[in-house]
Amino acid sequence: DGGITQSPKYLFRKEGQNVTLSCEQNLNHDAMYWYRQDPGQGLRLIYYSQIVNDFQKGDIAEGYSVSREKKESFPLTVTSAQKNPTAFYLCASTEDGVVSGNTIYFGEGSWLTVV
Amino acid sequence: KQEVTQIPAALSVPEGENLVLNCSFTDSAIYNLQWFRQDPGKGLTSLLLIQSSQREQTSGRLNASLDKSSGRSTLYIAASQPGDSATYLCAALFGSNYKLTFGKGTLLTVNP
């Protein structure tokens, strides 16, 4: 079945550590996105990538980094510079850019907790 | 500032009732609007996508409408079932920045 796989589902980070969340899709989609969701809040865009080897900052990119070396993979690194990283992280993809109006597909999410 | 608002934040109804969820947006230059379902601790599942040129979309017991002039969209759920219990989010794609802007969602509980 085609879809988006995020791992790990649950992750604990110590103060000062960098952690990387994995996102893999087998939908052959060009565009991929990372969102952050806090309890009772809407989704906020962290980074997005319209094509391999290219990515753009979203609304809350500070303290995060990404790479897009392969079409199917878009890992997100939460760095120690992110002061409040505890949240639910969602990866998503579209066939091409969101501007095309295509349906957006989401992974099952990753919970990150700072301990 | 472009914003999407969903009221109420939570709604509880008895099984079998027809219900309407509301979504309002501040910018009429909307490209499209999507409705999503989110189960607790899960990702989002797209339910319906309405392009700016359309007035409504239907899928099974779900019907979504779009009124750009009033800045509103509604999601109508017919004959609600306990399995419909979830958080429903709407998201607007505004033509000026081509980024999806999400509402905070409405938590729906359908009681048996």
PDB file of C-alpha atoms in Angstrom:
ATOM      1  CA  ASP A   1       0.000   0.000   0.000  1.00  0.00           C
ATOM      2  CA  GLY A   2       1.230   3.474  -0.821  1.00  0.00           C
ATOM      3  CA  GLY A   3       1.659   5.911   1.996  1.00  0.00           C
ATOM      4  CA  ILE A   4       3.889   7.911   4.293  1.00  0.00           C
ATOM      5  CA  THR A   5       5.886   6.257   7.060  1.00  0.00           C
ATOM      6  CA  GLN A   6       7.140   8.261   9.999  1.00  0.00           C
ATOM      7  CA  SER A   7       9.521   6.905  12.620  1.00  0.00           C
ATOM      8  CA  PRO A   8       9.914   6.679  15.472  1.00  0.00           C
ATOM      9  CA  LYS A   9       6.371   7.044  16.780  1.00  0.00           C
ATOM     10  CA  TYR A  10       7.640   8.199  20.194  1.00  0.00           C
ATOM     11  CA  LEU A  11      10.967   9.888  20.887  1.00  0.00           C
ATOM     12  CA  PHE A  12      12.458  11.372  24.024  1.00  0.00           C
ATOM     13  CA  ARG A  13      15.144  14.023  23.841  1.00  0.00           C
ATOM     14  CA  LYS A  14      17.481  15.190  26.530  1.00  0.00           C
ATOM     15  CA  GLU A  15      18.368  18.835  26.855  1.00  0.00           C
ATOM     16  CA  GLY A  16      21.095  19.809  24.404  1.00  0.00           C
ATOM     17  CA  GLN A  17      20.593  16.850  22.061  1.00  0.00           C
ATOM     18  CA  ASN A  18      19.763  16.870  18.392  1.00  0.00           C
ATOM     19  CA  VAL A  19      17.232  14.295  17.220  1.00  0.00           C
ATOM     20  CA  THR A  20      16.139  13.283  13.728  1.00  0.00           C
ATOM     21  CA  LEU A  21      12.637  12.267  12.712  1.00  0.00           C
ATOM     22  CA  SER A  22      12.334  10.070   9.653  1.00  0.00           C
ATOM     23  CA  CYS A  23       9.750  10.478   6.889  1.00  0.00           C
ATOM     24  CA  GLU A  24       9.557   8.143   3.901  1.00  0.00           C
ATOM     25  CA  GLN A  25       6.899   8.106   1.173  1.00  0.00           C
ATOM     26  CA  ASN A  26       6.269   5.624  -1.634  1.00  0.00           C
ATOM     27  CA  LEU A  27       3.623   7.702  -3.391  1.00  0.00           C
ATOM     28  CA  ASN A  28       6.106   9.107  -5.917  1.00  0.00           C
ATOM     29  CA  HIS A  29       5.164  12.600  -4.754  1.00  0.00           C
ATOM     30  CA  ASP A  30       7.396  15.532  -5.582  1.00  0.00           C
ATOM     31  CA  ALA A  31       6.476  17.786  -2.650  1.00  0.00           C
ATOM     32  CA  MET A  32       6.945  16.995   1.031  1.00  0.00           C
ATOM     33  CA  TYR A  33       6.197  18.968   4.192  1.00  0.00           C
ATOM     34  CA  TRP A  34       6.835  18.982   7.933  1.00  0.00           C
ATOM     35  CA  TYR A  35       4.237  20.366  10.321  1.00  0.00           C
ATOM     36  CA  ARG A  36       4.187  20.785  14.067  1.00  0.00           C
ATOM     37  CA  GLN A  37       0.985  20.361  16.076  1.00  0.00           C
ATOM     38  CA  ASP A  38       0.647  21.464  19.693  1.00  0.00           C
ATOM     39  CA  PRO A  39      -2.324  20.320  21.833  1.00  0.00           C
ATOM     40  CA  GLY A  40      -5.529  22.064  20.804  1.00  0.00           C
ATOM     41  CA  GLN A  41      -3.748  23.944  18.060  1.00  0.00           C
ATOM     42  CA  GLY A  42      -3.750  23.920  14.315  1.00  0.00           C
ATOM     43  CA  LEU A  43      -0.804  22.720  12.277  1.00  0.00           C
ATOM     44  CA  ARG A  44       2.133  25.028  11.693  1.00  0.00           C
ATOM     45  CA  LEU A  45       4.498  24.601   8.756  1.00  0.00           C
ATOM     46  CA  ILE A  46       8.174  24.021   9.622  1.00  0.00           C
ATOM     47  CA  TYR A  47       9.794  23.265   6.255  1.00  0.00           C
ATOM     48  CA  TYR A  48       8.689  22.165   2.812  1.00  0.00           C
ATOM     49  CA  SER A  49      10.358  20.788  -0.280  1.00  0.00           C
ATOM     50  CA  GLN A  50       8.934  21.027  -3.783  1.00  0.00           C
ATOM     51  CA  ILE A  51      11.631  18.920  -5.390  1.00  0.00           C
ATOM     52  CA  VAL A  52      14.748  16.911  -4.601  1.00  0.00           C
ATOM     53  CA  ASN A  53      17.720  18.938  -3.349  1.00  0.00           C
ATOM     54  CA  ASP A  54      15.553  21.968  -2.669  1.00  0.00           C
ATOM     55  CA  PHE A  55      13.652  23.046   0.431  1.00  0.00           C
ATOM     56  CA  GLN A  56      12.178  26.219   1.901  1.00  0.00           C
ATOM     57  CA  LYS A  57      11.549  27.509   5.403  1.00  0.00           C
ATOM     58  CA  GLY A  58       8.012  27.554   6.649  1.00  0.00           C
ATOM     59  CA  ASP A  59       6.536  29.711   9.379  1.00  0.00           C
ATOM     60  CA  ILE A  60       8.453  28.228  12.332  1.00  0.00           C
ATOM     61  CA  ALA A  61      11.787  26.955  10.924  1.00  0.00           C
ATOM     62  CA  GLU A  62      14.044  28.245  13.713  1.00  0.00           C
ATOM     63  CA  GLY A  63      15.718  25.376  15.559  1.00  0.00           C
ATOM     64  CA  TYR A  64      14.961  22.835  12.834  1.00  0.00           C
ATOM     65  CA  SER A  65      16.829  21.560   9.777  1.00  0.00           C
ATOM     66  CA  VAL A  66      15.939  19.271   6.869  1.00  0.00           C
ATOM     67  CA  SER A  67      17.463  17.594   3.844  1.00  0.00           C
ATOM     68  CA  ARG A  68      15.976  16.226   0.637  1.00  0.00           C
ATOM     69  CA  GLU A  69      18.612  14.052  -0.991  1.00  0.00           C
ATOM     70  CA  LYS A  70      16.104  11.509  -2.279  1.00  0.00           C
ATOM     71  CA  LYS A  71      12.602  11.986  -3.629  1.00  0.00           C
ATOM     72  CA  GLU A  72      11.087   9.565  -1.142  1.00  0.00           C
ATOM     73  CA  SER A  73      12.811  10.835   2.007  1.00  0.00           C
ATOM     74  CA  PHE A  74      12.530  14.100   3.963  1.00  0.00           C
ATOM     75  CA  PRO A  75      14.101  13.802   7.439  1.00  0.00           C
ATOM     76  CA  LEU A  76      13.643  16.528  10.045  1.00  0.00           C
ATOM     77  CA  THR A  77      16.322  17.293  12.634  1.00  0.00           C
ATOM     78  CA  VAL A  78      15.225  19.030  15.810  1.00  0.00           C
ATOM     79  CA  THR A  79      18.312  20.817  17.076  1.00  0.00           C
ATOM     80  CA  SER A  80      19.224  21.931  20.572  1.00  0.00           C
ATOM     81  CA  ALA A  81      18.451  25.464  19.406  1.00  0.00           C
ATOM     82  CA  GLN A  82      14.725  24.645  19.411  1.00  0.00           C
ATOM     83  CA  LYS A  83      13.744  25.772  22.901  1.00  0.00           C
ATOM     84  CA  ASN A  84      10.320  24.167  23.104  1.00  0.00           C
ATOM     85  CA  PRO A  85      10.431  21.032  20.950  1.00  0.00           C
ATOM     86  CA  THR A  86       7.835  18.938  22.789  1.00  0.00           C
ATOM     87  CA  ALA A  87       5.074  18.464  20.205  1.00  0.00           C
ATOM     88  CA  PHE A  88       3.466  16.147  17.673  1.00  0.00           C
ATOM     89  CA  TYR A  89       5.274  16.240  14.310  1.00  0.00           C
ATOM     90  CA  LEU A  90       3.510  15.416  11.063  1.00  0.00           C
ATOM     91  CA  CYS A  91       5.051  14.739   7.676  1.00  0.00           C
ATOM     92  CA  ALA A  92       2.968  15.180   4.549  1.00  0.00           C
ATOM     93  CA  SER A  93       3.259  15.015   0.778  1.00  0.00           C
ATOM     94  CA  THR A  94       1.483  16.098  -2.377  1.00  0.00           C
ATOM     95  CA  GLU A  95       1.879  14.944  -5.941  1.00  0.00           C
ATOM     96  CA  ASP A  96       3.322  18.316  -6.810  1.00  0.00           C
ATOM     97  CA  GLY A  97       3.121  21.640  -5.031  1.00  0.00           C
ATOM     98  CA  VAL A  98       0.241  22.528  -2.742  1.00  0.00           C
ATOM     99  CA  VAL A  99      -0.573  25.345  -5.154  1.00  0.00           C
ATOM    100  CA  SER A 100      -1.746  22.770  -7.662  1.00  0.00           C
ATOM    101  CA  GLY A 101      -4.654  21.939  -5.417  1.00  0.00           C
ATOM    102  CA  ASN A 102      -3.845  18.274  -5.020  1.00  0.00           C
ATOM    103  CA  THR A 103      -4.916  16.352  -1.966  1.00  0.00           C
ATOM    104  CA  ILE A 104      -2.320  16.362   0.798  1.00  0.00           C
ATOM    105  CA  TYR A 105      -1.479  13.047   2.475  1.00  0.00           C
ATOM    106  CA  PHE A 106      -0.181  12.763   6.027  1.00  0.00           C
ATOM    107  CA  GLY A 107       1.883  10.251   7.949  1.00  0.00           C
ATOM    108  CA  GLU A 108       0.839   8.929  11.354  1.00  0.00           C
ATOM    109  CA  GLY A 109       2.997  11.422  13.221  1.00  0.00           C
ATOM    110  CA  SER A 110       5.847  11.335  15.726  1.00  0.00           C
ATOM    111  CA  TRP A 111       5.603  12.418  19.346  1.00  0.00           C
ATOM    112  CA  LEU A 112       8.714  14.192  20.640  1.00  0.00           C
ATOM    113  CA  THR A 113       9.111  14.816  24.350  1.00  0.00           C
ATOM    114  CA  VAL A 114      11.956  16.647  26.072  1.00  0.00           C
ATOM    115  CA  VAL A 115      13.068  15.000  29.326  1.00  0.00           C
TER     116      VAL A 115
ATOM    117  CA  LYS B   1      -3.218  38.260   8.433  1.00  0.00           C
ATOM    118  CA  GLN B   2      -4.836  35.198   6.911  1.00  0.00           C
ATOM    119  CA  GLU B   3      -6.589  33.107   9.521  1.00  0.00           C
ATOM    120  CA  VAL B   4      -8.858  30.089   9.658  1.00  0.00           C
ATOM    121  CA  THR B   5     -11.258  29.727  12.571  1.00  0.00           C
ATOM    122  CA  GLN B   6     -13.355  26.774  13.641  1.00  0.00           C
ATOM    123  CA  ILE B   7     -16.199  27.187  16.101  1.00  0.00           C
ATOM    124  CA  PRO B   8     -17.155  25.425  18.307  1.00  0.00           C
ATOM    125  CA  ALA B   9     -13.968  23.832  19.598  1.00  0.00           C
ATOM    126  CA  ALA B  10     -15.969  20.813  20.742  1.00  0.00           C
ATOM    127  CA  LEU B  11     -19.377  19.364  19.895  1.00  0.00           C
ATOM    128  CA  SER B  12     -21.269  16.429  21.385  1.00  0.00           C
ATOM    129  CA  VAL B  13     -24.319  14.930  19.666  1.00  0.00           C
ATOM    130  CA  PRO B  14     -26.460  11.786  19.984  1.00  0.00           C
ATOM    131  CA  GLU B  15     -26.092   9.057  17.393  1.00  0.00           C
ATOM    132  CA  GLY B  16     -28.219   9.526  14.278  1.00  0.00           C
ATOM    133  CA  GLU B  17     -28.259  13.307  14.387  1.00  0.00           C
ATOM    134  CA  ASN B  18     -27.359  15.377  11.345  1.00  0.00           C
ATOM    135  CA  LEU B  19     -24.748  18.001  12.178  1.00  0.00           C
ATOM    136  CA  VAL B  20     -22.809  20.896  10.696  1.00  0.00           C
ATOM    137  CA  LEU B  21     -19.222  21.886  11.447  1.00  0.00           C
ATOM    138  CA  ASN B  22     -18.171  25.436  10.675  1.00  0.00           C
ATOM    139  CA  CYS B  23     -15.004  26.930   9.240  1.00  0.00           C
ATOM    140  CA  SER B  24     -14.428  30.630   8.549  1.00  0.00           C
ATOM    141  CA  PHE B  25     -11.522  32.332   6.801  1.00  0.00           C
ATOM    142  CA  THR B  26     -10.406  35.923   6.576  1.00  0.00           C
ATOM    143  CA  ASP B  27      -9.277  36.194   2.950  1.00  0.00           C
ATOM    144  CA  SER B  28     -11.731  35.653   0.087  1.00  0.00           C
ATOM    145  CA  ALA B  29      -8.807  35.063  -2.321  1.00  0.00           C
ATOM    146  CA  ILE B  30      -8.917  31.409  -1.488  1.00  0.00           C
ATOM    147  CA  TYR B  31      -7.498  28.810  -3.855  1.00  0.00           C
ATOM    148  CA  ASN B  32      -9.104  25.783  -2.247  1.00  0.00           C
ATOM    149  CA  LEU B  33     -10.331  24.480   1.093  1.00  0.00           C
ATOM    150  CA  GLN B  34      -9.883  21.013   2.542  1.00  0.00           C
ATOM    151  CA  TRP B  35     -11.558  19.168   5.391  1.00  0.00           C
ATOM    152  CA  PHE B  36      -9.606  16.590   7.373  1.00  0.00           C
ATOM    153  CA  ARG B  37     -10.327  14.043  10.066  1.00  0.00           C
ATOM    154  CA  GLN B  38      -7.828  13.355  12.858  1.00  0.00           C
ATOM    155  CA  ASP B  39      -8.182  10.483  15.301  1.00  0.00           C
ATOM    156  CA  PRO B  40      -6.404  10.822  18.671  1.00  0.00           C
ATOM    157  CA  GLY B  41      -2.640  10.540  18.299  1.00  0.00           C
ATOM    158  CA  LYS B  42      -2.876   9.953  14.562  1.00  0.00           C
ATOM    159  CA  GLY B  43      -2.186  11.812  11.356  1.00  0.00           C
ATOM    160  CA  LEU B  44      -4.741  13.661   9.271  1.00  0.00           C
ATOM    161  CA  THR B  45      -6.932  12.009   6.650  1.00  0.00           C
ATOM    162  CA  SER B  46      -8.265  14.179   3.852  1.00  0.00           C
ATOM    163  CA  LEU B  47     -12.052  14.010   3.581  1.00  0.00           C
ATOM    164  CA  LEU B  48     -13.019  16.559   0.949  1.00  0.00           C
ATOM    165  CA  LEU B  49     -11.248  19.145  -1.200  1.00  0.00           C
ATOM    166  CA  ILE B  50     -13.212  22.059  -2.645  1.00  0.00           C
ATOM    167  CA  GLN B  51     -11.619  24.170  -5.348  1.00  0.00           C
ATOM    168  CA  SER B  52     -12.390  27.900  -5.403  1.00  0.00           C
ATOM    169  CA  SER B  53     -14.544  27.447  -8.506  1.00  0.00           C
ATOM    170  CA  GLN B  54     -16.746  24.875  -6.764  1.00  0.00           C
ATOM    171  CA  ARG B  55     -19.543  25.400  -4.257  1.00  0.00           C
ATOM    172  CA  GLU B  56     -19.672  21.940  -2.726  1.00  0.00           C
ATOM    173  CA  GLN B  57     -18.294  18.432  -2.687  1.00  0.00           C
ATOM    174  CA  THR B  58     -19.906  15.233  -1.478  1.00  0.00           C
ATOM    175  CA  SER B  59     -18.532  11.911  -0.299  1.00  0.00           C
ATOM    176  CA  GLY B  60     -20.949   9.410   1.207  1.00  0.00           C
ATOM    177  CA  ARG B  61     -22.565  10.962   4.289  1.00  0.00           C
ATOM    178  CA  LEU B  62     -20.312  14.017   4.078  1.00  0.00           C
ATOM    179  CA  ASN B  63     -21.038  17.231   2.223  1.00  0.00           C
ATOM    180  CA  ALA B  64     -18.776  20.256   2.271  1.00  0.00           C
ATOM    181  CA  SER B  65     -19.740  23.680   0.990  1.00  0.00           C
ATOM    182  CA  LEU B  66     -17.726  26.782   0.198  1.00  0.00           C
ATOM    183  CA  ASP B  67     -18.962  30.380   0.178  1.00  0.00           C
ATOM    184  CA  LYS B  68     -16.051  32.674  -0.655  1.00  0.00           C
ATOM    185  CA  SER B  69     -18.048  35.882  -0.389  1.00  0.00           C
ATOM    186  CA  SER B  70     -18.965  35.224   3.223  1.00  0.00           C
ATOM    187  CA  GLY B  71     -15.659  33.548   4.085  1.00  0.00           C
ATOM    188  CA  ARG B  72     -17.291  30.346   5.240  1.00  0.00           C
ATOM    189  CA  SER B  73     -17.190  26.617   4.675  1.00  0.00           C
ATOM    190  CA  THR B  74     -19.363  23.999   6.320  1.00  0.00           C
ATOM    191  CA  LEU B  75     -19.010  20.246   6.686  1.00  0.00           C
ATOM    192  CA  TYR B  76     -22.348  18.488   6.918  1.00  0.00           C
ATOM    193  CA  ILE B  77     -22.403  14.982   8.390  1.00  0.00           C
ATOM    194  CA  ALA B  78     -25.623  13.049   7.896  1.00  0.00           C
ATOM    195  CA  ALA B  79     -26.874  10.363  10.267  1.00  0.00           C
ATOM    196  CA  SER B  80     -23.888  10.598  12.577  1.00  0.00           C
ATOM    197  CA  GLN B  81     -22.357   7.425  14.051  1.00  0.00           C
ATOM    198  CA  PRO B  82     -20.072   6.826  17.041  1.00  0.00           C
ATOM    199  CA  GLY B  83     -17.296   6.023  14.543  1.00  0.00           C
ATOM    200  CA  ASP B  84     -17.479   9.629  13.344  1.00  0.00           C
ATOM    201  CA  SER B  85     -16.037  10.760  16.674  1.00  0.00           C
ATOM    202  CA  ALA B  86     -12.766  12.550  15.909  1.00  0.00           C
ATOM    203  CA  THR B  87     -11.300  16.011  15.474  1.00  0.00           C
ATOM    204  CA  TYR B  88     -12.238  17.682  12.207  1.00  0.00           C
ATOM    205  CA  LEU B  89      -9.899  20.315  10.798  1.00  0.00           C
ATOM    206  CA  CYS B  90     -10.291  22.612   7.855  1.00  0.00           C
ATOM    207  CA  ALA B  91      -7.410  24.148   5.945  1.00  0.00           C
ATOM    208  CA  ALA B  92      -7.435  26.950   3.398  1.00  0.00           C
ATOM    209  CA  LEU B  93      -4.965  27.488   0.602  1.00  0.00           C
ATOM    210  CA  PHE B  94      -4.815  31.211   0.042  1.00  0.00           C
ATOM    211  CA  GLY B  95      -3.850  32.454  -3.391  1.00  0.00           C
ATOM    212  CA  SER B  96      -1.470  35.079  -2.082  1.00  0.00           C
ATOM    213  CA  ASN B  97       1.045  32.763  -0.410  1.00  0.00           C
ATOM    214  CA  TYR B  98       0.174  29.239  -1.540  1.00  0.00           C
ATOM    215  CA  LYS B  99       0.531  27.794   1.950  1.00  0.00           C
ATOM    216  CA  LEU B 100      -2.099  25.778   3.746  1.00  0.00           C
ATOM    217  CA  THR B 101      -3.466  27.556   6.810  1.00  0.00           C
ATOM    218  CA  PHE B 102      -5.150  25.244   9.308  1.00  0.00           C
ATOM    219  CA  GLY B 103      -7.904  25.874  11.806  1.00  0.00           C
ATOM    220  CA  LYS B 104      -7.568  24.466  15.334  1.00  0.00           C
ATOM    221  CA  GLY B 105     -10.257  21.880  14.729  1.00  0.00           C
ATOM    222  CA  THR B 106     -13.584  20.842  16.200  1.00  0.00           C
ATOM    223  CA  LEU B 107     -13.601  17.793  18.488  1.00  0.00           C
ATOM    224  CA  LEU B 108     -16.745  15.833  17.643  1.00  0.00           C
ATOM    225  CA  THR B 109     -18.173  13.212  19.979  1.00  0.00           C
ATOM    226  CA  VAL B 110     -21.096  11.095  18.791  1.00  0.00           C
ATOM    227  CA  ASN B 111     -22.753   9.342  21.722  1.00  0.00           C
ATOM    228  CA  PRO B 112     -24.384   5.913  21.259  1.00  0.00           C
TER     229      PRO B 112
END
